[in-house]
PDB file of C-alpha atoms in Angstrom:
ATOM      1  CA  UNK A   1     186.065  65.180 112.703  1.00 65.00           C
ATOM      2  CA  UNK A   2     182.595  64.212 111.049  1.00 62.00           C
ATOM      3  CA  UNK A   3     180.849  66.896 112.228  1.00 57.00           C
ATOM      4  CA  UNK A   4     183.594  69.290 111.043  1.00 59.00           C
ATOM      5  CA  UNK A   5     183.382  67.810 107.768  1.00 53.00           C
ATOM      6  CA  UNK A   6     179.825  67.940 107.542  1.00 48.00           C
ATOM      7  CA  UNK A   7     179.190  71.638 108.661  1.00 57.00           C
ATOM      8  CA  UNK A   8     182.512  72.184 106.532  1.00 52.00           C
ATOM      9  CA  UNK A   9     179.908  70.757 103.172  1.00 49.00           C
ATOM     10  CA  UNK A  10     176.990  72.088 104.865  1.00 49.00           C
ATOM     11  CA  UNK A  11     177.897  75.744 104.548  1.00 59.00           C
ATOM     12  CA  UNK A  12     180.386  75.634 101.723  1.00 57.00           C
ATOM     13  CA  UNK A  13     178.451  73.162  98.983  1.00 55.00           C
ATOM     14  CA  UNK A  14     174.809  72.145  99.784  1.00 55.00           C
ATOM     15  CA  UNK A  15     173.246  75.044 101.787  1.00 60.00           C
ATOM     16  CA  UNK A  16     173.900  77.547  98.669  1.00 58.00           C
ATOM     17  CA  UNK A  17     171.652  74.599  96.389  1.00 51.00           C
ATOM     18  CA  UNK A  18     169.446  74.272  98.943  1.00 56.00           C
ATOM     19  CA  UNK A  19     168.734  77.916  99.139  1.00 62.00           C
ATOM     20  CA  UNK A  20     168.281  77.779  95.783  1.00 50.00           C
ATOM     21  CA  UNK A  21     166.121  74.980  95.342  1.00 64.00           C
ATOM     22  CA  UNK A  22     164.146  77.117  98.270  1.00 56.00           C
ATOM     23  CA  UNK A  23     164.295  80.066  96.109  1.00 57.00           C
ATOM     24  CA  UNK A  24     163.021  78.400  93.048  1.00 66.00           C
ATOM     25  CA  UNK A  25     160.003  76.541  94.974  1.00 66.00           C
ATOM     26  CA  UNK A  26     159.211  79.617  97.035  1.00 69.00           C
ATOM     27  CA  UNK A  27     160.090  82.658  94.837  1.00 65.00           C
ATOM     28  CA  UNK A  28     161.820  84.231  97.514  1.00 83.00           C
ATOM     29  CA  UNK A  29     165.129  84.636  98.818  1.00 85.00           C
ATOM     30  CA  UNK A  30     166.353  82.978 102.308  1.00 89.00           C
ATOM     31  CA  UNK A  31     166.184  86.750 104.168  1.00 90.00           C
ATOM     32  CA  UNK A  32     162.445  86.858 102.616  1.00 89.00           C
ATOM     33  CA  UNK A  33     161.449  83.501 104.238  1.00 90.00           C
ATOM     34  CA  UNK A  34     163.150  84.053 107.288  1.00 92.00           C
ATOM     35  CA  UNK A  35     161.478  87.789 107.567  1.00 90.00           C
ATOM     36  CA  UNK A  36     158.160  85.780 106.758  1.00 88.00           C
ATOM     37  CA  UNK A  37     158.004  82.813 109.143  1.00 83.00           C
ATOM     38  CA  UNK A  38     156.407  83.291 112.605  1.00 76.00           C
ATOM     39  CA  UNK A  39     159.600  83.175 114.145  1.00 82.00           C
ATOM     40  CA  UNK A  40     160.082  85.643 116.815  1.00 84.00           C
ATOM     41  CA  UNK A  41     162.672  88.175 117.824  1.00 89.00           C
ATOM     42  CA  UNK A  42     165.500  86.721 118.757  1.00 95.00           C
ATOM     43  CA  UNK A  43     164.866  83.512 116.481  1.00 95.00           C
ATOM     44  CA  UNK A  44     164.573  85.805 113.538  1.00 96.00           C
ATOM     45  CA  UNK A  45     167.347  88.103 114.119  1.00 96.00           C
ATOM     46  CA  UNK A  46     169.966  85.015 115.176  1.00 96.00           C
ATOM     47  CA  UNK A  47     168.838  83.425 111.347  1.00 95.00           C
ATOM     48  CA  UNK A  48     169.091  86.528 109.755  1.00 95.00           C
ATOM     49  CA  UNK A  49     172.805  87.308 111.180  1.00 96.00           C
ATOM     50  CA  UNK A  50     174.044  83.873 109.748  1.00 93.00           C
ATOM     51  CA  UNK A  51     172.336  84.519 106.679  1.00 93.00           C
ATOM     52  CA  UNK A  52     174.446  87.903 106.164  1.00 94.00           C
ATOM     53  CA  UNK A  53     177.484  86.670 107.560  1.00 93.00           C
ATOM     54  CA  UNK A  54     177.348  83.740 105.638  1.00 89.00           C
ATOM     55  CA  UNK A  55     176.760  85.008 102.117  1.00 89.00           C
ATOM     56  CA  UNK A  56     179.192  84.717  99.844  1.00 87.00           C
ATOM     57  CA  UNK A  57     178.132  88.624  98.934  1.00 89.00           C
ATOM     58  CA  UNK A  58     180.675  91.380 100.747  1.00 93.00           C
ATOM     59  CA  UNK A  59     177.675  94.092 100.556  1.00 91.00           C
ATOM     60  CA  UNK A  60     175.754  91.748 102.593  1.00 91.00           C
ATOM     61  CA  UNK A  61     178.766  90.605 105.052  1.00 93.00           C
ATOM     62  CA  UNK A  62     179.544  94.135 105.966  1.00 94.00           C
ATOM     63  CA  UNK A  63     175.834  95.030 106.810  1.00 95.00           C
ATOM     64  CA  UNK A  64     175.999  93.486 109.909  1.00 94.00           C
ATOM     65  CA  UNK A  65     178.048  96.600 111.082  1.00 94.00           C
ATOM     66  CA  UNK A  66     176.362  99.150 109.665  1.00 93.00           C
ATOM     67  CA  UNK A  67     175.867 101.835 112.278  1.00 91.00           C
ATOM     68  CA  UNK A  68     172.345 103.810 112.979  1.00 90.00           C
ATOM     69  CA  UNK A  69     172.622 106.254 109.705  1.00 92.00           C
ATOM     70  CA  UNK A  70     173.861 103.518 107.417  1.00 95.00           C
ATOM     71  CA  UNK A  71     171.349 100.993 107.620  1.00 94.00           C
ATOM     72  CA  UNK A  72     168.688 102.170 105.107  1.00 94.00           C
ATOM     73  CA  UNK A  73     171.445 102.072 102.662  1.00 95.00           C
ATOM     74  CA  UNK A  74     172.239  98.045 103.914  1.00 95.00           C
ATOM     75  CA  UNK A  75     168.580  97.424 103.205  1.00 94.00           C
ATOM     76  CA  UNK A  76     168.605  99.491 100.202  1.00 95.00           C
ATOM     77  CA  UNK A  77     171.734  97.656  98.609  1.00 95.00           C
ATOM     78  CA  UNK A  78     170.516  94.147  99.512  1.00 94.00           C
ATOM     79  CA  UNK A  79     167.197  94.509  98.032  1.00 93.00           C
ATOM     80  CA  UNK A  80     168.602  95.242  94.277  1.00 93.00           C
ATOM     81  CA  UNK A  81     171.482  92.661  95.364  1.00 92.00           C
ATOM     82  CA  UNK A  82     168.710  89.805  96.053  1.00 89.00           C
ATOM     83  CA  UNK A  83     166.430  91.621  93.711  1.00 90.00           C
ATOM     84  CA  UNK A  84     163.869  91.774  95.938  1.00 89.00           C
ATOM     85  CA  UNK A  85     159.940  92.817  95.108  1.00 90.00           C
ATOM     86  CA  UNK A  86     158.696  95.317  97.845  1.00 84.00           C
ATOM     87  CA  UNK A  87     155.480  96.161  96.703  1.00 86.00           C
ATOM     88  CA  UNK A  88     154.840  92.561  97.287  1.00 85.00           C
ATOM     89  CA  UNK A  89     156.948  92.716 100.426  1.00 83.00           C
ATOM     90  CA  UNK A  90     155.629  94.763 102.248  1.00 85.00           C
ATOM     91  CA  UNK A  91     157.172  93.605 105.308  1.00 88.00           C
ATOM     92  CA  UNK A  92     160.097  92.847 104.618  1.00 92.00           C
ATOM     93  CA  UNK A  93     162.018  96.305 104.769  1.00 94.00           C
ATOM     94  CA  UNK A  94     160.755  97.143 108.331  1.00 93.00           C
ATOM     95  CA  UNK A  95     161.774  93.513 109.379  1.00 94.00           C
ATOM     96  CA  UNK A  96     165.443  93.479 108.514  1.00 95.00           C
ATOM     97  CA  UNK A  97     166.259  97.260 109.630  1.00 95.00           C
ATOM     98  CA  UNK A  98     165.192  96.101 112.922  1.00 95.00           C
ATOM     99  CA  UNK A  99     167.586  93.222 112.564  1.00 96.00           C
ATOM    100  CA  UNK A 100     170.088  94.892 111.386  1.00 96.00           C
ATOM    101  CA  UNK A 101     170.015  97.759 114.172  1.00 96.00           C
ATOM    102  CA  UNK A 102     170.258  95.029 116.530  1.00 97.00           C
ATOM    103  CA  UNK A 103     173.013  93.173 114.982  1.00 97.00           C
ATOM    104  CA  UNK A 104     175.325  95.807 114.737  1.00 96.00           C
ATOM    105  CA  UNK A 105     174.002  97.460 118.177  1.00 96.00           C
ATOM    106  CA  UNK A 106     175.295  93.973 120.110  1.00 97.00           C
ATOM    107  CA  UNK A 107     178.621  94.633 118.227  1.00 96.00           C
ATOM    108  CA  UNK A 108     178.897  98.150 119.125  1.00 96.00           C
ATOM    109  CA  UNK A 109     177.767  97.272 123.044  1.00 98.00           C
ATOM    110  CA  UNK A 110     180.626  94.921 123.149  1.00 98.00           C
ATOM    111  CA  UNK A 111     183.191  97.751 122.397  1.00 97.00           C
ATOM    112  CA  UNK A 112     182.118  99.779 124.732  1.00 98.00           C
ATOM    113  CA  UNK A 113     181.664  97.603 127.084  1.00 98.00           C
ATOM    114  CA  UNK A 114     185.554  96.826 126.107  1.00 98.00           C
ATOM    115  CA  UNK A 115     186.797 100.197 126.413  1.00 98.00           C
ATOM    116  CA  UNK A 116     185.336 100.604 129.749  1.00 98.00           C
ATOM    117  CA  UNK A 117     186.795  97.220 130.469  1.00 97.00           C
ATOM    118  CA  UNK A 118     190.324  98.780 129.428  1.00 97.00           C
ATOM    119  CA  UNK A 119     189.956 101.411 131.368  1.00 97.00           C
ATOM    120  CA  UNK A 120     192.160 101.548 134.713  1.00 96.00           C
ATOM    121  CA  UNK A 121     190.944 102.387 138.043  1.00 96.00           C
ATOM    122  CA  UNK A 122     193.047 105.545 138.724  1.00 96.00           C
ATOM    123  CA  UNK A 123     192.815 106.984 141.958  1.00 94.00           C
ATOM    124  CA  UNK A 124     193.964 110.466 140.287  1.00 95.00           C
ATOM    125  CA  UNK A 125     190.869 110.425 138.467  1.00 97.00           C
ATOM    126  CA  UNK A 126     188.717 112.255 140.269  1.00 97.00           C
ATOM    127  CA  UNK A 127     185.101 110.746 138.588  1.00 97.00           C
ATOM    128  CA  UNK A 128     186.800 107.443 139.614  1.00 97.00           C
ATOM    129  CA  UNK A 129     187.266 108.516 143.180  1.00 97.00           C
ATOM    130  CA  UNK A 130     183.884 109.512 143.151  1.00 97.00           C
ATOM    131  CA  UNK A 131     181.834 106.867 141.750  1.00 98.00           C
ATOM    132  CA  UNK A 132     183.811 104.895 144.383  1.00 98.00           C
ATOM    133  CA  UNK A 133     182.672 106.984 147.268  1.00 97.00           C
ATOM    134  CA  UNK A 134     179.506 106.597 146.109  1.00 98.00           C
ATOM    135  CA  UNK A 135     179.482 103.500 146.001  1.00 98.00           C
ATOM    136  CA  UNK A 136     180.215 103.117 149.787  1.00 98.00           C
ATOM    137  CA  UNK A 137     177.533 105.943 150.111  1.00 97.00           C
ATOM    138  CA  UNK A 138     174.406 103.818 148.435  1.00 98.00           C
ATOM    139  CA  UNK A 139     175.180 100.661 150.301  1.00 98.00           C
ATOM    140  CA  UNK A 140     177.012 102.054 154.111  1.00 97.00           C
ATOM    141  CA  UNK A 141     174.665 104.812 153.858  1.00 95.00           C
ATOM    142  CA  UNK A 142     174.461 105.252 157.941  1.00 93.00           C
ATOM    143  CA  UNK A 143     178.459 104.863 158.146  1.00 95.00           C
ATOM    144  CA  UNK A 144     180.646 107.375 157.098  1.00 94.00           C
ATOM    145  CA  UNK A 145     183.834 106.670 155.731  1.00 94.00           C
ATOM    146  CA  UNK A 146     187.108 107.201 157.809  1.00 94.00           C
ATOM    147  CA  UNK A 147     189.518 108.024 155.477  1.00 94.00           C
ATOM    148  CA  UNK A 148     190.108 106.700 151.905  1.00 94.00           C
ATOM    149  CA  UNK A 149     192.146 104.445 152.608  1.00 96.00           C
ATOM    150  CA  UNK A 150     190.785 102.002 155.324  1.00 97.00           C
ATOM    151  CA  UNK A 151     189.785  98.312 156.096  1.00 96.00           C
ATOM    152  CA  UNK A 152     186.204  99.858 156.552  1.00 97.00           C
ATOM    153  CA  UNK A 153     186.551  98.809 152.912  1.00 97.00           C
ATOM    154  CA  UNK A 154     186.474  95.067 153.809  1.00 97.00           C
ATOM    155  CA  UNK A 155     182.486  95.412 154.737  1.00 97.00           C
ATOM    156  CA  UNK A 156     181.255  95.491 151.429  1.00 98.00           C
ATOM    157  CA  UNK A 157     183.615  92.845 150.803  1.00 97.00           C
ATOM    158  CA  UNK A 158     186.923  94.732 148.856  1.00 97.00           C
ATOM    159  CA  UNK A 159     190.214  92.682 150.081  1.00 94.00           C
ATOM    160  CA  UNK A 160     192.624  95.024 151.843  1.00 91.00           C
ATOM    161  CA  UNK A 161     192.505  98.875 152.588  1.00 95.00           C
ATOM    162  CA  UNK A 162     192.232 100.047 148.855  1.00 95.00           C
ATOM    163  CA  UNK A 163     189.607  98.968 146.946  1.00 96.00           C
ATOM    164  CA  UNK A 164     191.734  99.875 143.429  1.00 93.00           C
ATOM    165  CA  UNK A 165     194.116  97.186 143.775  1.00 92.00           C
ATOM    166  CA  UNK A 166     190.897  95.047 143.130  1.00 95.00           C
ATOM    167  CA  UNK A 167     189.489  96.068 139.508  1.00 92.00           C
ATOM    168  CA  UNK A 168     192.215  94.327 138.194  1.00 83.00           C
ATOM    169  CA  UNK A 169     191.172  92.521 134.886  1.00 87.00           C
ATOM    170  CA  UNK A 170     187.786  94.607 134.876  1.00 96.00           C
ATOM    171  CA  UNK A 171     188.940  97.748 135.021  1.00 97.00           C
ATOM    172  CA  UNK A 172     186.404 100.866 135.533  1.00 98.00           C
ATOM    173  CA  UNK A 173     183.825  98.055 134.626  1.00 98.00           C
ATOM    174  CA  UNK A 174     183.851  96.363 137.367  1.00 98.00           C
ATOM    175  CA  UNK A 175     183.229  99.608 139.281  1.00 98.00           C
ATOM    176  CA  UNK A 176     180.074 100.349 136.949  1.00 98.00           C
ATOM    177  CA  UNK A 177     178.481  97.468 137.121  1.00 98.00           C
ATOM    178  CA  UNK A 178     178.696  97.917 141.653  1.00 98.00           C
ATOM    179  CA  UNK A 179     177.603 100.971 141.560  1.00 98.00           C
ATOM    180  CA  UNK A 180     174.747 100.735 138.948  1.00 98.00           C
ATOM    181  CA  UNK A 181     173.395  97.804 140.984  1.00 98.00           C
ATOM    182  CA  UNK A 182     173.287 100.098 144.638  1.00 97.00           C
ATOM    183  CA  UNK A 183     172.133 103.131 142.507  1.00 97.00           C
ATOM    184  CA  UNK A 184     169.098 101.748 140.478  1.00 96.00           C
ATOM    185  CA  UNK A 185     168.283  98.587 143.180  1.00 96.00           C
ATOM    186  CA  UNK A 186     169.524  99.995 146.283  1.00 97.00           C
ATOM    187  CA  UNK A 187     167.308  97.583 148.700  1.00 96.00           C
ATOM    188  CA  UNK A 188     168.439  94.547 146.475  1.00 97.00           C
ATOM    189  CA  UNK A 189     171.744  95.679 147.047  1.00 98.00           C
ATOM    190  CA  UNK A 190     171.969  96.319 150.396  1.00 98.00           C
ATOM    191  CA  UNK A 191     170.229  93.119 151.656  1.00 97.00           C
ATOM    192  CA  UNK A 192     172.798  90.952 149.270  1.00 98.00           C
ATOM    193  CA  UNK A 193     175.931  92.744 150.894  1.00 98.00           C
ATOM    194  CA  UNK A 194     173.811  92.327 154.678  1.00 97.00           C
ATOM    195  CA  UNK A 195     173.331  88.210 153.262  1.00 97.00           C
ATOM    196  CA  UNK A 196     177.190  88.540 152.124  1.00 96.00           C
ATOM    197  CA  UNK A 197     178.038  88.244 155.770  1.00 95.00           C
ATOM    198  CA  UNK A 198     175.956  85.508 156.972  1.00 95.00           C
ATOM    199  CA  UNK A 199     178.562  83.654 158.973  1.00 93.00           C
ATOM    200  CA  UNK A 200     178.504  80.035 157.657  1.00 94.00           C
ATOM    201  CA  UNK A 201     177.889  81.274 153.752  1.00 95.00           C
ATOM    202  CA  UNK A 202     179.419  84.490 153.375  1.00 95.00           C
ATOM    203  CA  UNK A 203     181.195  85.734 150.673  1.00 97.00           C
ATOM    204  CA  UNK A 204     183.009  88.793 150.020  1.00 97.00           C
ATOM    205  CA  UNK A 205     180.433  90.914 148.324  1.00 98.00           C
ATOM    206  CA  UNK A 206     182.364  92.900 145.944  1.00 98.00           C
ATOM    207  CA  UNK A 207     184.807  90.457 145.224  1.00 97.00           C
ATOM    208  CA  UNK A 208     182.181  88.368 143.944  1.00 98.00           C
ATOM    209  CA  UNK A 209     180.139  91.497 141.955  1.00 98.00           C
ATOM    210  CA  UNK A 210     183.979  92.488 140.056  1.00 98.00           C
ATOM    211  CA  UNK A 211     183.689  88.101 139.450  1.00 97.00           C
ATOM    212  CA  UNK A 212     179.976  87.940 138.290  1.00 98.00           C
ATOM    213  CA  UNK A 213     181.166  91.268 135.953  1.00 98.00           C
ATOM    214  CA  UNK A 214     184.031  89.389 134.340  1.00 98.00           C
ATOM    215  CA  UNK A 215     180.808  86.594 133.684  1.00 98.00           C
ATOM    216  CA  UNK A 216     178.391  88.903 132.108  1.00 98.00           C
ATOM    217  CA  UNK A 217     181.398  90.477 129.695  1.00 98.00           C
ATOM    218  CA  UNK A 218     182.368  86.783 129.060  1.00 98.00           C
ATOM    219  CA  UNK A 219     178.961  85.731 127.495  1.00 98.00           C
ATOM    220  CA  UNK A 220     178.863  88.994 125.678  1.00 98.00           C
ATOM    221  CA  UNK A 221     181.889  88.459 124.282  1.00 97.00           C
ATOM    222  CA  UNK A 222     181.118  84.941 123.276  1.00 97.00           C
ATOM    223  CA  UNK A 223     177.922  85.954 121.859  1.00 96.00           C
ATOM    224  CA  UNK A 224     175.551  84.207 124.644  1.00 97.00           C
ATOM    225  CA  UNK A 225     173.795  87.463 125.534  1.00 97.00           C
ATOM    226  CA  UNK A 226     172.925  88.045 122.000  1.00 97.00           C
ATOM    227  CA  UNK A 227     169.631  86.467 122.672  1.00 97.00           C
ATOM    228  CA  UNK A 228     168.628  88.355 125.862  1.00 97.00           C
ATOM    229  CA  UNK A 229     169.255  91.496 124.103  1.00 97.00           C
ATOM    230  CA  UNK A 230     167.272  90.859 120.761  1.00 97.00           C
ATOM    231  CA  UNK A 231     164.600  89.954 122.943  1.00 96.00           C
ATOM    232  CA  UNK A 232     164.816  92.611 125.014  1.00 95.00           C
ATOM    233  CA  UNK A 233     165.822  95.787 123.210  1.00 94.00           C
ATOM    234  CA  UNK A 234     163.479  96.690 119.473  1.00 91.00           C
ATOM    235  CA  UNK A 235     166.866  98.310 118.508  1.00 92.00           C
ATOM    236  CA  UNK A 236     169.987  98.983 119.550  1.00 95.00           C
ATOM    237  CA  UNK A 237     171.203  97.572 123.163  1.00 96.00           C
ATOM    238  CA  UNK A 238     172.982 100.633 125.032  1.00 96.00           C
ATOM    239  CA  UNK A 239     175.219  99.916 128.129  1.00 97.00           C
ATOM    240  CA  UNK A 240     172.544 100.315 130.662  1.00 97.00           C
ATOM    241  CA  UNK A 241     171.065  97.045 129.081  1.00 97.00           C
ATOM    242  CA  UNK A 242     174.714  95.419 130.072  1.00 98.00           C
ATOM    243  CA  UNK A 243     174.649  96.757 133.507  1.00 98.00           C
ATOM    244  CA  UNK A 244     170.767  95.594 133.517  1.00 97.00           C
ATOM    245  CA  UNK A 245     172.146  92.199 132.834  1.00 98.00           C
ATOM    246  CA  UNK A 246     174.704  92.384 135.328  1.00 98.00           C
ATOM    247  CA  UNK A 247     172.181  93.065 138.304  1.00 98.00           C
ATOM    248  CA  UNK A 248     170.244  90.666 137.277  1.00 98.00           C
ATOM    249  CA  UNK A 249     173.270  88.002 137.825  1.00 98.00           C
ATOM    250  CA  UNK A 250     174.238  89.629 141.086  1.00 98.00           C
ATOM    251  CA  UNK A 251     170.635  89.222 142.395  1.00 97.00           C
ATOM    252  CA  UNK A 252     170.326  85.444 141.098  1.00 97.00           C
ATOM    253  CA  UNK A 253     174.118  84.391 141.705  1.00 98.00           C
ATOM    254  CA  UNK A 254     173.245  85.852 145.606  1.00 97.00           C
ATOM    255  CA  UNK A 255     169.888  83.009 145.607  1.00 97.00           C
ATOM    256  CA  UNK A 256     172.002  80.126 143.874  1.00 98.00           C
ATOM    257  CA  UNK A 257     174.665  80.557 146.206  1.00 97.00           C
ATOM    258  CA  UNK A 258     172.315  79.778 149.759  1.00 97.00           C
ATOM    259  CA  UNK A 259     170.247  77.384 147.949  1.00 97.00           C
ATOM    260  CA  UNK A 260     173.767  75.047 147.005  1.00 97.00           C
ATOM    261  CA  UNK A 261     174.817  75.933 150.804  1.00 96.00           C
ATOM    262  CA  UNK A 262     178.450  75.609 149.656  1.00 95.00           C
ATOM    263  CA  UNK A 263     180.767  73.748 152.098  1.00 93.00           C
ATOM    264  CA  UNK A 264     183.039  76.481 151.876  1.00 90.00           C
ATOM    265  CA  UNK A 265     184.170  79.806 149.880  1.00 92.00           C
ATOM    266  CA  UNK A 266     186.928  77.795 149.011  1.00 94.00           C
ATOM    267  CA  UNK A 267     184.318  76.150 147.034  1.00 95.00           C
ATOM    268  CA  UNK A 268     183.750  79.238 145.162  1.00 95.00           C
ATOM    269  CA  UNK A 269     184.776  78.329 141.252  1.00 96.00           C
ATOM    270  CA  UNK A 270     183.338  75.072 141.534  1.00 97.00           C
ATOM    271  CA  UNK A 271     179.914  76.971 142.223  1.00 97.00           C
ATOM    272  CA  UNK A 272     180.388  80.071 140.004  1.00 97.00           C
ATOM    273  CA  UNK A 273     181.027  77.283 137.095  1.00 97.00           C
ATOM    274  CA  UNK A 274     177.741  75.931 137.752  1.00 97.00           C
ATOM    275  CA  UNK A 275     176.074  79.144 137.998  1.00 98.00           C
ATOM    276  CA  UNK A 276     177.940  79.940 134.791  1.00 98.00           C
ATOM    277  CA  UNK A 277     176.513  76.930 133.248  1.00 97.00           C
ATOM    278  CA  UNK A 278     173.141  77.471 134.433  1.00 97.00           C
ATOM    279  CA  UNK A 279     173.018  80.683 132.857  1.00 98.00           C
ATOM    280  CA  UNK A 280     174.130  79.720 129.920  1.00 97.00           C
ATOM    281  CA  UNK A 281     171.433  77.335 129.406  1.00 96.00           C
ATOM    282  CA  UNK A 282     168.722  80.063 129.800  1.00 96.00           C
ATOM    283  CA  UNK A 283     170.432  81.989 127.378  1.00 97.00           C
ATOM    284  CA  UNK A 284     170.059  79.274 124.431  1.00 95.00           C
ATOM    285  CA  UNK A 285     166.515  79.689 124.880  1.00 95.00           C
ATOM    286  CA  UNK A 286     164.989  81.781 122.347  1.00 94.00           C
ATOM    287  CA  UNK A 287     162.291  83.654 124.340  1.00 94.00           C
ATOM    288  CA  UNK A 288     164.398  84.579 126.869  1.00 95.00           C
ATOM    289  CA  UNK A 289     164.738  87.619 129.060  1.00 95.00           C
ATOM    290  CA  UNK A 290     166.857  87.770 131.957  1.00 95.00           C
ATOM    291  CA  UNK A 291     166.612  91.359 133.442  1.00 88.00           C
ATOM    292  CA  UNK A 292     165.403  92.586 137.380  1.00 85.00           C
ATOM    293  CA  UNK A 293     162.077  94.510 137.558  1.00 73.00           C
ATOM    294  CA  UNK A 294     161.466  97.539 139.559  1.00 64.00           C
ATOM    295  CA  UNK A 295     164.476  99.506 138.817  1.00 57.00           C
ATOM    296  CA  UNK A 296     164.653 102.875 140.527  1.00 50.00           C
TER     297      UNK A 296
END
């Protein structure tokens, strides 16, 4: 209740005088002085997202979703808003675009990332059916494939005969993610699924990679992965930066899981929670990156 109240004053009552007790001292606005400390990246980029979300100043709301083409305008309209001196700013305009293109990029990632989510596994599609076969194809790649329906699916760890009826929640999303991690990191891939079938610690490999999918969308959507990205990308994030993510969680959740030694896969949410958990506390660090090298 007190810390409601207090972040309820906070942003509503004394962080407007204190930004203008700042702006008085300082001569500069609060998207100045965060553009001018040494804060880095993601540090500056988190601030200066509040800042615009928080201003009482629609123009300067709505910039936070300004596509690619529209940003220049954003910067343009909140320099005569906050009636800002560039000749003596110099680096100010630069600063905030990039921001900005990052800010909105994260929000556009997530909807794509959505609509592939959304997006049924339908085995009368042929691009699904394919992507599927080639999945099997980068990690069986000396077994050939009965038929398409077949328990062969069960050794890279799909429950029954067809692997559609296990998307589920994750849609065509699911699928991308598998098959970006075989494609681009085959021999990662292929000695996790060989790992996947150690007898005492198994796990059913893409059972777990749909699971570890529904993770990385889950910290996207909650804004976790905000800080990996600004780090990361000098722009906008694009999808292969999700699936990058994704990979990188299938390659680490794969080394948590034999270092715990679970008692048993019936133990599995317990340990995916702490994974979860663990990830999540990399992510409120502001330098990091978490992202596999060596991509093919």
């Amino acid at each position: 209740m007190i810390v409601h109240l207090w972040n309820y004053l906070y942003r509503n009552i004394f962080r407007f005088w204190l930004k203008w007790i700042l702006r008085q001292f300082t001569g500069k606005c609060e998207l100045q002085r965060i553009c001018d400390s040494s804060k880095k990246r993601a540090e500056r980029t988190l601030e200066i997202e509040y800042s615009l979300e928080s201003s009482k100043c629609k123009a300067l709301q709505s910039s936070v979703y300004a596509s690619k083409d529209e940003v220049e305008k954003c910067v343009a309209i909140i320099i005569t808003e906050k009636k800002i001196n560039i000749q003596k700013d110099t680096g100010f305009v630069s600063k905030l675009q990039l921001c900005l293109l990052q800010i909105s990029g994260c929000k556009k990632l997530y909807l794509a990332v959505e609509d592939l989510r959304k997006q049924l596994y339908n085995s009368d599609n042929k691009e699904h059916e394919e992507q599927l076969m080639e999945l099997w194809n980068w990690l069986m790649p000396h077994e050939k494939l009965k038929a398409r329906i077949t328990k062969q699916w069960c050794d890279i760890g799909f429950q029954g005969d067809d692997p559609k009826t296990d998307f589920r929640g994750m849609g065509m999303l699911g699928l991308t993610n598998l098959l970006y991690f075989s494609k681009h990191y085959p021999r990662e891939a292929r000695q996790i699924l060989a790992r996947s079938n150690n007898p005492k610690l198994g796990y059913s490999y893409a059972i777990v990679g749909i699971n570890l999918t529904e993770m990385a969308y889950n910290l996207l959507k909650n804004g976790f992965l905000k800080t990996h990205f600004y780090n990361l990308v000098p722009g906008e994030p694009q999808l292969k930066d999700f699936h990058q993510f994704y990979c990188y969680l299938a390659y680490e959740f794969d080394k948590f899981w034999f270092e715990e030694k679970p008692e048993s896969i019936m133990y599995f949410n317990r340990y995916r929670e702490r994974f979860y958990e663990k990830v999540k506390k990399h992510l409120l660090d502001y330098n990091v990156v978490l992202a596999l090298k060596n991509e093919i």
